[in-house]
XYZ file of C-alpha atoms in Angstrom:
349
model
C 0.000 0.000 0.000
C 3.068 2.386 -0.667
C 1.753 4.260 -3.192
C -1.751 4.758 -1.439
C -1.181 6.571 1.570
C -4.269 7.655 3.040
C -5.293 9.834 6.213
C -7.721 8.012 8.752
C -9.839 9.058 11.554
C -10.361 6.827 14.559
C -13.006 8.396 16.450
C -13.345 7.591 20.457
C -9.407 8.629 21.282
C -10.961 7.790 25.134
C -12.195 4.605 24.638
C -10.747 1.343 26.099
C -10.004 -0.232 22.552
C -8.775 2.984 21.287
C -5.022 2.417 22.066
C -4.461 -1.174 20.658
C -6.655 -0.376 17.664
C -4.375 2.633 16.768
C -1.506 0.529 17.501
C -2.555 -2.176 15.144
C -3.052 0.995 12.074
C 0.363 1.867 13.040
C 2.158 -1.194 11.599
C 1.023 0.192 8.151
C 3.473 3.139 7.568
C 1.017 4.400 4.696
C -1.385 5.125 7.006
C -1.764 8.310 8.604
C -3.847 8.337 12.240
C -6.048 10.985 13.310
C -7.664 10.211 16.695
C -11.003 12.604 18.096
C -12.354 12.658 21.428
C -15.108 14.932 22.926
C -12.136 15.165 26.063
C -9.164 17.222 25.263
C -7.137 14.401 27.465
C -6.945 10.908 26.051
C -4.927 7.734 24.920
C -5.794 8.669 21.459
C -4.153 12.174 21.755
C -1.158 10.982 21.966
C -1.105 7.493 20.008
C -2.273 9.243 16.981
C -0.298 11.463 14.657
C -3.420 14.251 14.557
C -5.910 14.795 17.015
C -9.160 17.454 17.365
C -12.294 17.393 19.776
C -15.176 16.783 18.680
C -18.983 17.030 20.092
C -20.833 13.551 21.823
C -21.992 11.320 19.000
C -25.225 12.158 19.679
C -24.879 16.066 19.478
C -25.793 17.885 16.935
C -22.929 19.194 15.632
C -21.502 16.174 15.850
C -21.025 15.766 11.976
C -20.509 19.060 11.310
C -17.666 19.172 13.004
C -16.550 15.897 11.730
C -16.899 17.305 8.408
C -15.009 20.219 9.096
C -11.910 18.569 10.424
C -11.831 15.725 7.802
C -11.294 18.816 5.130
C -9.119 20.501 6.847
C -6.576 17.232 7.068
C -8.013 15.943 4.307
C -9.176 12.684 6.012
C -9.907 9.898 3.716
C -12.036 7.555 5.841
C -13.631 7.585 9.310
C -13.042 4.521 11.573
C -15.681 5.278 14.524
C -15.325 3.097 17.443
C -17.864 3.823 19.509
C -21.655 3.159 19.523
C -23.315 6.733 20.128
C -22.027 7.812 16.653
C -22.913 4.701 14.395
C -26.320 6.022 13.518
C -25.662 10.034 12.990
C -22.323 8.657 10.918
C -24.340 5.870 9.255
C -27.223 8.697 7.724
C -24.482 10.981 6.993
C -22.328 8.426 4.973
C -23.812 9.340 1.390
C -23.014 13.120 1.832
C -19.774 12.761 3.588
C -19.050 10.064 0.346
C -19.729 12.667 -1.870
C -16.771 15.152 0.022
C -14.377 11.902 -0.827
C -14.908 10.844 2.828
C -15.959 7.037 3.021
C -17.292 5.504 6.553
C -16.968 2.177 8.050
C -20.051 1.690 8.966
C -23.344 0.011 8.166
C -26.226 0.966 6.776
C -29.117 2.674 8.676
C -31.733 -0.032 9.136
C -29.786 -3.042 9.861
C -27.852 -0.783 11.738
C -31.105 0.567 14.226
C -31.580 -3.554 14.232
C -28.663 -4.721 15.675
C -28.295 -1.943 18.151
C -32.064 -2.494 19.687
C -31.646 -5.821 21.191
C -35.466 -6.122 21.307
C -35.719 -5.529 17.377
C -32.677 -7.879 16.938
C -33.680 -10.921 18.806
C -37.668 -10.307 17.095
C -35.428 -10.259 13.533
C -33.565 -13.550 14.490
C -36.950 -14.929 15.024
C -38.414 -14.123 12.035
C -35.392 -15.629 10.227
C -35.932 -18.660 12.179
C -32.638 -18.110 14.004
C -32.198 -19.829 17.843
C -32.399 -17.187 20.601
C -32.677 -17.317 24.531
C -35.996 -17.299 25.430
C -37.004 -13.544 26.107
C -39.843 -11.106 26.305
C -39.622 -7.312 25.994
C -41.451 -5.397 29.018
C -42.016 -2.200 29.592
C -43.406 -2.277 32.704
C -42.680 -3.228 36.724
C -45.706 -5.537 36.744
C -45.015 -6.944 33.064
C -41.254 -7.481 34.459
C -42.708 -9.260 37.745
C -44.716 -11.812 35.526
C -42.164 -12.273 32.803
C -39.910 -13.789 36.067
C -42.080 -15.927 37.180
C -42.811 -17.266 33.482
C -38.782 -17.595 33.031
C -38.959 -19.905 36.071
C -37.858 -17.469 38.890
C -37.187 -17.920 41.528
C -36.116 -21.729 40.823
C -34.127 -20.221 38.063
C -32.005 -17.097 37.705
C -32.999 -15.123 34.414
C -30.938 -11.357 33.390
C -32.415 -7.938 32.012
C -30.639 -5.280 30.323
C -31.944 -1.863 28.315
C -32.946 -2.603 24.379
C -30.696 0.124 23.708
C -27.570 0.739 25.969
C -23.973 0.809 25.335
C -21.091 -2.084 26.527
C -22.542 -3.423 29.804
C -24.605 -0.689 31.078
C -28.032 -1.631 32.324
C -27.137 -5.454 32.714
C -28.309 -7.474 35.528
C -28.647 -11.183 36.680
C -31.194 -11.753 39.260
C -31.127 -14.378 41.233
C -32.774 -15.494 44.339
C -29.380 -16.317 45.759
C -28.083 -12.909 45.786
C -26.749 -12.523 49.589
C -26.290 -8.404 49.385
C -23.998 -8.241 52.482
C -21.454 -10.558 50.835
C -21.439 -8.511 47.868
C -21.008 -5.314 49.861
C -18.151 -6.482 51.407
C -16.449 -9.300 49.206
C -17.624 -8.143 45.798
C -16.136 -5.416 43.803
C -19.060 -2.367 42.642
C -18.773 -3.742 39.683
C -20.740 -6.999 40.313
C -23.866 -7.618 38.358
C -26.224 -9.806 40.679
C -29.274 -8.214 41.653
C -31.920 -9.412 43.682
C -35.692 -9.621 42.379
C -36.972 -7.534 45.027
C -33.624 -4.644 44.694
C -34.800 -4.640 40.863
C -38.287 -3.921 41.122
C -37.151 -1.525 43.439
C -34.696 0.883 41.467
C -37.077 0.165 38.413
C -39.872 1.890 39.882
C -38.258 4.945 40.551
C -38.307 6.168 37.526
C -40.208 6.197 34.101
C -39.454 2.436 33.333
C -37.686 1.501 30.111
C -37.801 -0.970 27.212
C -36.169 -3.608 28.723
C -35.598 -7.263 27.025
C -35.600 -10.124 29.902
C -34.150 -13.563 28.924
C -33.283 -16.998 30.046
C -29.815 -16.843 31.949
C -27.373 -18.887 29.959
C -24.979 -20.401 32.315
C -22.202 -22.084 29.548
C -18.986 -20.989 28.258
C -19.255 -17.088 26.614
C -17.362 -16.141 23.632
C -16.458 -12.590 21.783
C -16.661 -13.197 18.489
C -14.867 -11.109 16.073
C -16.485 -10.946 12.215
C -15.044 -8.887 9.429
C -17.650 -8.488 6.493
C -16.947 -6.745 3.491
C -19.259 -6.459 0.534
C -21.711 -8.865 1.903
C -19.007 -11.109 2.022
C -18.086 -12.765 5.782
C -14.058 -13.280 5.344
C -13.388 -14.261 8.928
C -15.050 -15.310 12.150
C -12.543 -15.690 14.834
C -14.361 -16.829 18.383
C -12.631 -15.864 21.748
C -13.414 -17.856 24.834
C -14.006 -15.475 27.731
C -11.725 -16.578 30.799
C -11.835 -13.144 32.862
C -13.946 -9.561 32.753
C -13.381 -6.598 34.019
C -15.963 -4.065 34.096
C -17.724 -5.885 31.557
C -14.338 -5.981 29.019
C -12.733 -9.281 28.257
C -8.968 -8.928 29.664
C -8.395 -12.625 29.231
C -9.046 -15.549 26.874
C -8.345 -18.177 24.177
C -8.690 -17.884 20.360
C -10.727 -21.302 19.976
C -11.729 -23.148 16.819
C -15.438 -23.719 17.639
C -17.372 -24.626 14.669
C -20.749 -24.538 16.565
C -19.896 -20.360 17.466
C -18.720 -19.994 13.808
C -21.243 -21.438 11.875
C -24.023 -19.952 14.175
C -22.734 -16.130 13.955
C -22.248 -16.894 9.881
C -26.195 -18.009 10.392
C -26.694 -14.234 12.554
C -24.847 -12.234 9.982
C -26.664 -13.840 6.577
C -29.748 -12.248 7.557
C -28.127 -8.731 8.274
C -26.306 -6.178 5.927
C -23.497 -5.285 8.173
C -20.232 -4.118 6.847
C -17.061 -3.948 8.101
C -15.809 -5.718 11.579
C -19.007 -6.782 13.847
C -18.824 -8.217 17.253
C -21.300 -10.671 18.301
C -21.359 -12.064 21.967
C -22.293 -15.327 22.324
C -22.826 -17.711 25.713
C -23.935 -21.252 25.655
C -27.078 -22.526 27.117
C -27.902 -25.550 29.722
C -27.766 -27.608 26.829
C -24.929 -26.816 25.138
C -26.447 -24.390 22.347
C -24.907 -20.986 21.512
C -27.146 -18.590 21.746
C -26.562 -14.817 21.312
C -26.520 -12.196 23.684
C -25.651 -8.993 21.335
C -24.074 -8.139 18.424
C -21.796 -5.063 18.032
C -22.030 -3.794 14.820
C -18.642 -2.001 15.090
C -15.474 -2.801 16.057
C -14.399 -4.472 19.326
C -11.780 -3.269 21.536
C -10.444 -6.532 22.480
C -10.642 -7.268 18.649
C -6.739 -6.602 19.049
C -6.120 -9.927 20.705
C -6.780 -11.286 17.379
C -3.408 -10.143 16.250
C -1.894 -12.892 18.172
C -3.600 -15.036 16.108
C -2.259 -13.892 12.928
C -5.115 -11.452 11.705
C -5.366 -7.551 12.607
C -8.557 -6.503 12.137
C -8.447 -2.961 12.269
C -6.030 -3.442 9.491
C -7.861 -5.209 7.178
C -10.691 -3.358 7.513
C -9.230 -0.517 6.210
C -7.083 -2.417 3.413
C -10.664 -3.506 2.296
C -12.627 -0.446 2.477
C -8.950 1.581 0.289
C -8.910 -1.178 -2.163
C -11.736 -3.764 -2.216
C -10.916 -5.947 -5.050
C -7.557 -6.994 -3.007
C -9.579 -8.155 0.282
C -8.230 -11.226 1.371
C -9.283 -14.786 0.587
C -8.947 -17.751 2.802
C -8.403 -15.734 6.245
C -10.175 -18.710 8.305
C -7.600 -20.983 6.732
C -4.995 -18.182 8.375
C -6.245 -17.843 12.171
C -3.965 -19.680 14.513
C -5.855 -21.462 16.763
C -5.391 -21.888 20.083
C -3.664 -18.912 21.179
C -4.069 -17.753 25.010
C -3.729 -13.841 25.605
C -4.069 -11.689 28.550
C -4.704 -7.684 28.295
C -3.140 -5.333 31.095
C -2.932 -1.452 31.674
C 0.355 0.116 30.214
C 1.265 3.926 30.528
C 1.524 7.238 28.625
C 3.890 9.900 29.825
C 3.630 13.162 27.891
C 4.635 16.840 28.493
């Protein structure tokens, strides 16, 4: 790619991924980073070779000042990283195409699908595609029965928002839940609730569209897709062996053709482009089911590299010249790879 340097954005300069996904770019000396952050502070500032603010995703300047900086350093393609500005990039991607600006990003109405959870797993079921068992409520008394009906409190069963970013919003209840053992032997960032706690911080406020499903107590994998053109080149599962606030900081590249062929099933009804994540956990019979897809890239999507394949990478090599995307990168995954994320340190001026 020597003789097509190119200048690319990577929005969310603050966000956990941001550092190893402008470290993977870097390996490409054609490529030219420009990070953006609504704080002036960030990873990104400093990773990057450029860096502006820029509004929340969900302001309304938000593209306008996108715009606006992408002329001025005559950015070639936006990389956004975090959820809030999928959508307002996604309906802006025909007129920012026309300023020579192309977006990684999918189109609006698959997009709005696989970012409502409620509209995604009522899509899956239409397309005759295996789910958890779940209802959408939108109400404390509609939430009480659904429990009951998902066997509580014999059974623990989880909520989270229809619309919510990473982990926010996510709960397990459980009639087990011993509160003074999580006060004191449990970090904050626990997510067992009890039935009773639930109902109670639920009705304190206007309630929201929540989807409540069968708790799926198997293995749970982060799966890593890359789609380009309508065409799924890779599917590369990681087996979750630690969290931390809801982010994967340990795992296993693993071969599992029941994960793989059940996200290719997931994306063949959906017109994503460009790297998806889909989270998948495995029932009490040994099905994988999904939890949510990601219809971005994933932070921990750089722990793919050990494996042979950098994502963030290809996606770009794809989007600058499509007729060179890569065949046979399943063939190219090296299985069986263990990796462990840490913290690591800036020091600047």
């Amino acid at each position: 790619m020597d003789n097509l340097k190119q200048n690319i954005l990577v929005t969310g300069g603050g966000a956990p991924g941001a550092p190893g996904i402008i470290n993977a770019l870097k390996s490409d000396p054609a490529i030219t980073i420009f990070s953006c952050d609504f704080s002036e502070e960030t990873p990104g500032k400093h990773l990057a070779h450029g860096y502006f603010r820029v509004p929340m995703g969900d302001d309304p300047n938000y593209i306008k000042t996108v715009t606006e900086e992408c002329k001025k350093h005559t950015i070639s393609t936006i990389f956004p990283i975090t959820t809030k500005e999928l959508l307002p990039l996604s309906l802006a991607k025909t007129q920012l195409k026309s300023m020579g600006i192309d977006v990684i990003v999918s189109d609006p109405h698959d997009l709005e699908i696989a970012n409502n959870k409620g509209k995604l797993y009522d899509h899956l079921r239409l397309n005759s595609i295996e789910t958890p068992e779940y209802f959408i409520v939108s109400s404390v008394d509609s939430f009480i029965a659904v429990a009951e009906e998902l066997g509580y409190p014999s059974k623990p069963f989880i909520f989270k928002p229809c619309v919510a970013n990473g982990s926010r919003g996510f709960r397990i209840v459980s009639a087990d839940v011993d509160e003074h053992n999580l006060l004191f032997n449990a970090k904050p960032s626990h997510t067992y609730i009890s039935l009773e706690k639930a109902v109670e911080i639920l009705s304190m406020k206007s309630f929201p569209e929540l989807l409540i499903s069968e708790y799926l107590p198997g293995d749970e994998y982060t799966v890593d897709c890359l789609v380009s053109n309508g065409r799924t080149e890779v599917i590369i599962p990681r087996k979750r062996l630690k969290m931390n606030n809801g982010i994967s900081v340990e795992g296993i590249i693993e071969n599992n053709q029941k994960v793989i062929d059940y996200c290719e099933a997931i994306l063949s009804t959906l017109k994503l482009d460009g790297p998806i994540g889909i989270q998948v956990k495995f029932s009490e019979n040994n099905v994988p089911l999904l939890v949510e897809i990601n219809p971005r890239i994933q932070g921990t999507s750089i722990a793919c590299l050990g494996a042979g394949i950098n994502i963030p990478l290809l996606t770009i090599r794809n989007k600058m010249e499509p007729s060179s995307a890569s065949k046979n990168l399943q063939s190219n995954v090296k299985w069986g790879v263990h990796f462990v994320r840490h913290y690591s340190e800036l020091y600047y001026d």
